[in-house]
CSV table of C-alpha atoms in Angstrom, one decimal:
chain,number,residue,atom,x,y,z
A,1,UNK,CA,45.4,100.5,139.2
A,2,UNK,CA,45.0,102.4,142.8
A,3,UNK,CA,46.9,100.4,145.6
A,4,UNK,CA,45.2,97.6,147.5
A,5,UNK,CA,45.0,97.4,151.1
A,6,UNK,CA,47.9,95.4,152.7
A,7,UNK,CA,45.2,92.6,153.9
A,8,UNK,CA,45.4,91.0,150.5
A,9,UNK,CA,46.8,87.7,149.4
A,10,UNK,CA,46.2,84.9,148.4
A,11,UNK,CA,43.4,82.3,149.7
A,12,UNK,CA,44.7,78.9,150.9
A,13,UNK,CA,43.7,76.2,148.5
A,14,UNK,CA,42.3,73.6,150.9
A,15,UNK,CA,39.9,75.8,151.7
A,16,UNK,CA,36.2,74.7,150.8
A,17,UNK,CA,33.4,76.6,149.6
A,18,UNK,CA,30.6,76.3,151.5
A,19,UNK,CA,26.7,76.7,151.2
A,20,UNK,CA,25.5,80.4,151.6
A,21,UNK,CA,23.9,81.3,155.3
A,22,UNK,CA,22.1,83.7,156.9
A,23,UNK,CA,17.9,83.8,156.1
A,24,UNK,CA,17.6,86.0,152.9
A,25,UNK,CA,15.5,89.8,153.2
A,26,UNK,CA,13.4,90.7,150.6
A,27,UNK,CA,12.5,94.5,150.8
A,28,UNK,CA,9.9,95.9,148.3
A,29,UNK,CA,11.6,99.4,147.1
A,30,UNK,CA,9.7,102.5,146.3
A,31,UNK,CA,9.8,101.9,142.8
A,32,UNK,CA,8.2,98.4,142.9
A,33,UNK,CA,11.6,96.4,142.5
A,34,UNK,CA,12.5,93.9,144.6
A,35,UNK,CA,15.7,93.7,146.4
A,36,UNK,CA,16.9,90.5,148.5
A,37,UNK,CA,20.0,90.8,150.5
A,38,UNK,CA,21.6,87.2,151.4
A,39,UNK,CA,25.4,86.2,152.9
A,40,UNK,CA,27.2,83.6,151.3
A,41,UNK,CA,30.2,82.0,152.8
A,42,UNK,CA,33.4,81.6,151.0
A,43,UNK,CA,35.6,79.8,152.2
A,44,UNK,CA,36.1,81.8,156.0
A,45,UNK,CA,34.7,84.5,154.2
A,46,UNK,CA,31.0,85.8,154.5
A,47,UNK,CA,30.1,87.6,150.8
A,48,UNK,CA,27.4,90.5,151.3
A,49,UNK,CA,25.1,90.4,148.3
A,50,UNK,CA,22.3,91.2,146.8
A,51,UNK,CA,19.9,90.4,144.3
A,52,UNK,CA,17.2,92.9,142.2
A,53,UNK,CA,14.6,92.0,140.3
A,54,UNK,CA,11.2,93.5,138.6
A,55,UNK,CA,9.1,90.8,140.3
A,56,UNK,CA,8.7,87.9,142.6
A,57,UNK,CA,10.6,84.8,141.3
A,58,UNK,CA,12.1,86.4,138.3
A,59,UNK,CA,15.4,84.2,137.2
A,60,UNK,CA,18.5,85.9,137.6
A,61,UNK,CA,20.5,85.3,135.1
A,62,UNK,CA,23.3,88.4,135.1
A,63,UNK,CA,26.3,89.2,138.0
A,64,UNK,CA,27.9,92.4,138.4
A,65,UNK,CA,31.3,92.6,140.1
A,66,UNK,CA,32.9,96.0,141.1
A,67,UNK,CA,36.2,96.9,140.9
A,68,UNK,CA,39.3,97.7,143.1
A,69,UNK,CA,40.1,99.8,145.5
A,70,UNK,CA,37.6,101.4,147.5
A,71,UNK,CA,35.0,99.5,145.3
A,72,UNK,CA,31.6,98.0,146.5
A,73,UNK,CA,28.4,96.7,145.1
A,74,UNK,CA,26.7,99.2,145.9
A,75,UNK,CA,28.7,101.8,143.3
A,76,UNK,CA,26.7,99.9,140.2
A,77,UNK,CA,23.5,99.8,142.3
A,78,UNK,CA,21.6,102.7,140.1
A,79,UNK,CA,23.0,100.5,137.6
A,80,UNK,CA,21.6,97.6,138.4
A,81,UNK,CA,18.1,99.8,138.5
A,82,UNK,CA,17.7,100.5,135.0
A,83,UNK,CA,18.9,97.0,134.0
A,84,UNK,CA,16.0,95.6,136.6
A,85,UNK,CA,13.5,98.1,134.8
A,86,UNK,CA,14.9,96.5,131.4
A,87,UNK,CA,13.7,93.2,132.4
A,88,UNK,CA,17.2,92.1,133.4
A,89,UNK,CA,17.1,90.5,137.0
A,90,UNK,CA,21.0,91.0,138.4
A,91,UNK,CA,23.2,90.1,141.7
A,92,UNK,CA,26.4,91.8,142.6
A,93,UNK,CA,28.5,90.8,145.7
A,94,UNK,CA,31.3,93.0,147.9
A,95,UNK,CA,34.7,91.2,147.7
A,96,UNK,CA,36.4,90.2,150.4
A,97,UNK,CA,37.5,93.2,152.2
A,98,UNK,CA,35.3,95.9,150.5
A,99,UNK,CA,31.9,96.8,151.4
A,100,UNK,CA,30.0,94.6,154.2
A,101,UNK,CA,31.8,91.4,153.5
A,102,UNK,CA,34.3,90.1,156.0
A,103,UNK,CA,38.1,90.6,155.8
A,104,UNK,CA,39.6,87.3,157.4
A,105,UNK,CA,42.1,86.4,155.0
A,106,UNK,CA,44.3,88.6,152.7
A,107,UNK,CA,43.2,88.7,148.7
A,108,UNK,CA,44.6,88.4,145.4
A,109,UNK,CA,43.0,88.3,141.7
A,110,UNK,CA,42.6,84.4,142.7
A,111,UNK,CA,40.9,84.5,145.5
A,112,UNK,CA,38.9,87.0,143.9
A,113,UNK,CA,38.1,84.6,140.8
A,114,UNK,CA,37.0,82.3,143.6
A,115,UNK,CA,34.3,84.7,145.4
A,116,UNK,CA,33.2,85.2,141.6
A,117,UNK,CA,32.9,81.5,140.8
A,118,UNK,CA,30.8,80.8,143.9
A,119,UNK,CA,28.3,83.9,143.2
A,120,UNK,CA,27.8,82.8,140.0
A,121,UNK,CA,26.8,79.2,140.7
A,122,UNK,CA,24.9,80.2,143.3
A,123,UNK,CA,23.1,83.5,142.7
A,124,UNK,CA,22.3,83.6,138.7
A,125,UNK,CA,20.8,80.8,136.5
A,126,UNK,CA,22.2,79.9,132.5
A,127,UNK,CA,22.5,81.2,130.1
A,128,UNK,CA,24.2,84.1,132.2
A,129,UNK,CA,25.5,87.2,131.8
A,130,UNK,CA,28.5,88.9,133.8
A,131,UNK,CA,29.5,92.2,133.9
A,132,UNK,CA,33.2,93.3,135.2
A,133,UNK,CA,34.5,96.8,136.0
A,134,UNK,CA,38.1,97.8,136.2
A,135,UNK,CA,40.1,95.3,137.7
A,136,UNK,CA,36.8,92.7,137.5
A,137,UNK,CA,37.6,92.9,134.0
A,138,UNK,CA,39.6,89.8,133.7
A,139,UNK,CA,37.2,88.2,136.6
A,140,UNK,CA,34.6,88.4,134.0
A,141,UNK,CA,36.9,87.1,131.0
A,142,UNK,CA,37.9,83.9,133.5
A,143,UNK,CA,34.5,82.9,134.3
A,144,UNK,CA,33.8,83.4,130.8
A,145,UNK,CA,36.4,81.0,129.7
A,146,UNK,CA,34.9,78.1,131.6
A,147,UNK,CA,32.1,76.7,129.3
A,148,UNK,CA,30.2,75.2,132.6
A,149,UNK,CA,29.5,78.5,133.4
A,150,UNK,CA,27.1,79.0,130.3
A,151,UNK,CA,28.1,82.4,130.0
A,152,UNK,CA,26.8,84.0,126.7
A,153,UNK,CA,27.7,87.6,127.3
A,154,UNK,CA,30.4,89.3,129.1
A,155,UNK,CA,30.9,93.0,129.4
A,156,UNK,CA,33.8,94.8,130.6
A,157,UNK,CA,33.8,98.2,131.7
A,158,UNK,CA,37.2,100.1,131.6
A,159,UNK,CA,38.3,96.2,132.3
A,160,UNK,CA,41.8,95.7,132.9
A,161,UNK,CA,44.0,92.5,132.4
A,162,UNK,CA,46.9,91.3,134.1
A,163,UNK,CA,50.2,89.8,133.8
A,164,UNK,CA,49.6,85.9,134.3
A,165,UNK,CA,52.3,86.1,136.8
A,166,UNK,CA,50.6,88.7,139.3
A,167,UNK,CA,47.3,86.6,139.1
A,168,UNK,CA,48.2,84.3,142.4
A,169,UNK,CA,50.3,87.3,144.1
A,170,UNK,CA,49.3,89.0,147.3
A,171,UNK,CA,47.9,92.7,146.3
A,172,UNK,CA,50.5,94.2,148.1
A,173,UNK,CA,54.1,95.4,147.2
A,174,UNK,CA,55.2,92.5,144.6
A,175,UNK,CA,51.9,92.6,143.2
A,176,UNK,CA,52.0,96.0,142.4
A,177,UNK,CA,55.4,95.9,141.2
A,178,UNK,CA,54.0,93.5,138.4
A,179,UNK,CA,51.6,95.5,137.4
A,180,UNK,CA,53.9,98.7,136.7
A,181,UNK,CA,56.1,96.7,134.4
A,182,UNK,CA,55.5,98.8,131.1
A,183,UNK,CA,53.1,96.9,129.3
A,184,UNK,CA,52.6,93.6,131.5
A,185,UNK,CA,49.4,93.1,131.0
A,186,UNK,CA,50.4,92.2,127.1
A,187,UNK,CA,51.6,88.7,128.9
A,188,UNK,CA,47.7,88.3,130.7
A,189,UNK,CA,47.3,84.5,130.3
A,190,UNK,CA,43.6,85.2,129.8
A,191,UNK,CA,44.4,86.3,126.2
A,192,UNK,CA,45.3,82.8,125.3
A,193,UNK,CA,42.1,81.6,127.2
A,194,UNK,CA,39.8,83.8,125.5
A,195,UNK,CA,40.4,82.8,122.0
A,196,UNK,CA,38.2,79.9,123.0
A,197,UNK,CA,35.5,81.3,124.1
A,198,UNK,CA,32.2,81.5,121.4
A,199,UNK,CA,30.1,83.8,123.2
A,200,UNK,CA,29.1,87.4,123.0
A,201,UNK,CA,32.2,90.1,124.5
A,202,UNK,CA,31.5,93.7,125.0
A,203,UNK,CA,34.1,95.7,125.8
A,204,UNK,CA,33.3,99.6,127.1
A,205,UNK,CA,36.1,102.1,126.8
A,206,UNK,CA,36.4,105.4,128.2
A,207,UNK,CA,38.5,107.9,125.8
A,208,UNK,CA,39.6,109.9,129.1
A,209,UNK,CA,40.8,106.6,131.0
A,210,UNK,CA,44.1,107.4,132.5
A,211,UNK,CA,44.2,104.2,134.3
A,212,UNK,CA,43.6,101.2,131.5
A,213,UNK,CA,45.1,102.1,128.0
A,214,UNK,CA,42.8,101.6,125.5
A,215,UNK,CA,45.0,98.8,123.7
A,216,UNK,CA,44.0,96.5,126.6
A,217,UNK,CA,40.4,96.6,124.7
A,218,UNK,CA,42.3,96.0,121.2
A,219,UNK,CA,44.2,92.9,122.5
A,220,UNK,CA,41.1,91.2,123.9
A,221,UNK,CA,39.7,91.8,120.7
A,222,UNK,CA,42.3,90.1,118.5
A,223,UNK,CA,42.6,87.0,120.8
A,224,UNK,CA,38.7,86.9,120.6
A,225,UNK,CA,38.7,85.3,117.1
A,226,UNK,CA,35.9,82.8,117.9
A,227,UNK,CA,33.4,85.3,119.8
A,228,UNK,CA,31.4,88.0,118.7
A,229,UNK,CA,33.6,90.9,120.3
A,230,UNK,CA,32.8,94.5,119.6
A,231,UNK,CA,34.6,97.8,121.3
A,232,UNK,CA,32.3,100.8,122.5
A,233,UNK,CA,34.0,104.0,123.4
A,234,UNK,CA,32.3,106.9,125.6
A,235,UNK,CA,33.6,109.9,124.5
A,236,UNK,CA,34.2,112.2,127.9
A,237,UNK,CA,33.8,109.8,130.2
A,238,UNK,CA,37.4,108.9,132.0
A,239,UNK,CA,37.7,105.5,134.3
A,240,UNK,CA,35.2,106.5,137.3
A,241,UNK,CA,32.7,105.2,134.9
A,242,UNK,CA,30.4,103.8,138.4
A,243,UNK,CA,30.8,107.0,139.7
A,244,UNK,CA,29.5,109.2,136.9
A,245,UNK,CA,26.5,106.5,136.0
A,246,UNK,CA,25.3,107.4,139.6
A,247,UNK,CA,25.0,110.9,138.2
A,248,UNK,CA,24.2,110.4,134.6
A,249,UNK,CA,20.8,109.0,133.6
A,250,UNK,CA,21.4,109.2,130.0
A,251,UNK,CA,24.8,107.1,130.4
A,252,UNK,CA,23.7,104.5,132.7
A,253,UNK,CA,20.2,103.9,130.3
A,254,UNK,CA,23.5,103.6,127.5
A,255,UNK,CA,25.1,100.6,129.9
A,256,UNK,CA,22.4,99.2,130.9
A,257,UNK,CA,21.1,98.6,127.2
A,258,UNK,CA,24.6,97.3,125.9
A,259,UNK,CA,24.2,94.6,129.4
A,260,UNK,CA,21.1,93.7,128.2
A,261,UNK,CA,21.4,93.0,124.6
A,262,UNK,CA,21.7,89.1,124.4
A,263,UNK,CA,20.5,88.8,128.1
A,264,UNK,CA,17.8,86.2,128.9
């Protein structure tokens, strides 16, 4: 994975989550979707996010997260577009430190589980539906694994998984030190936790992905022994799979559809 910004680490446990603030904005976009922007606070974070939907009081029952890097919401927002035209209502947040959400406290893949957790309970309704790129891959597989979160379908795209050791580290020097360990992510403690889990798993690879080897797709499946867990590779597509749905209707009416299926 590209390196994090040297702000991350992890969040102190004693800190609450709160309720979410700011008065929400709904704007009517030219397409006759409905977009409502909202804060929610985390912790001392403040979460930008946003919700889409094909009309007034639709239930939202499906969360995007991005992925790493120089990631945003925003990157699966034509995305999110076809899915609301499909009848799927969706929210997405920016991390901690990406986007317009605040930066007070360094991050980790912990803290990040936490932003998740709190979007999920608060923005989208059961049965749900979450949806992880890159290094959200393994968000999505943990909030998965928690039966309260009456998730039925998860889909990963190009989703990575990690070493149960770099979970709590700081992204910073150590952390990315575990995650160059030749095949680390075969010891991701979400492969146990997944074998659990009875829902729907869709996992999207890309065959020119020079960043996530395709075995991580293969070992998710194996552990996945009580879900129904099927692999869909894109042929020509490498791991700036958000990117290149911007730009390619044809592949992002492909994602949306495989989001969709089992959606409520």
């Amino acid at each position: 994975m590209p390196a994090a910004p040297a702000w991350n680490a992890a969040i102190p446990a004693t800190e609450a989550i709160t309720a979410p603030i700011a008065t929400p904005t709904t704007l009517q976009l030219a397409d006759g979707l409905l977009q409502e922007e909202l804060a929610l606070a985390v912790g001392a974070e403040t979460l930008a996010a946003d919700l889409i939907r094909a009309a007034d009081g639709q239930a939202v029952h499906t969360l995007v997260l991005h992925g790493a890097g120089q990631g945003h919401r925003q990157r699966q927002w034509p995305l999110r577009q076809t899915l609301a035209r499909l009848g799927c209502a969706s929210a997405a947040i920016d991390f901690s430190g990406h986007g317009a959400s605040s930066a007070v406290h360094p991050n980790s893949l912990s803290k990040r589980l936490a932003e998740a957790q709190a979007a999920l309970e608060r923005c989208t309704v059961g049965p749900r539906t979450v949806v992880g790129v890159s290094m959200s891959g393994e968000i999505a597989l943990r909030l998965a694994c928690r039966p309260e979160n009456q998730i039925t379908h998860v889909v990963t795209l190009v989703g990575a998984i990690y070493d149960g050791a770099a979970f709590a580290l700081p992204f910073g020097p150590a952390f990315s030190t575990a995650l160059r360990r030749p095949g680390s992510w075969r010891e991701a403690a979400v492969l146990e936790m997944i074998s659990h889990y009875r829902g729907r798993i869709t996992l999207v690879r890309a065959s020119e992905d020079a960043v996530i080897p395709a075995e991580v797709a293969e070992l998710v499946r194996q552990h996945a022994t009580a879900a129904d867990c099927r692999i869909i590779d894109l042929p020509g597509v490498d791991h700036r799979i958000s990117e290149r749905s911007q730009h390619d209707a044809a592949l992002r009416e492909q994602l949306a559809r495989l989001i969709a299926v089992g959606s409520a």
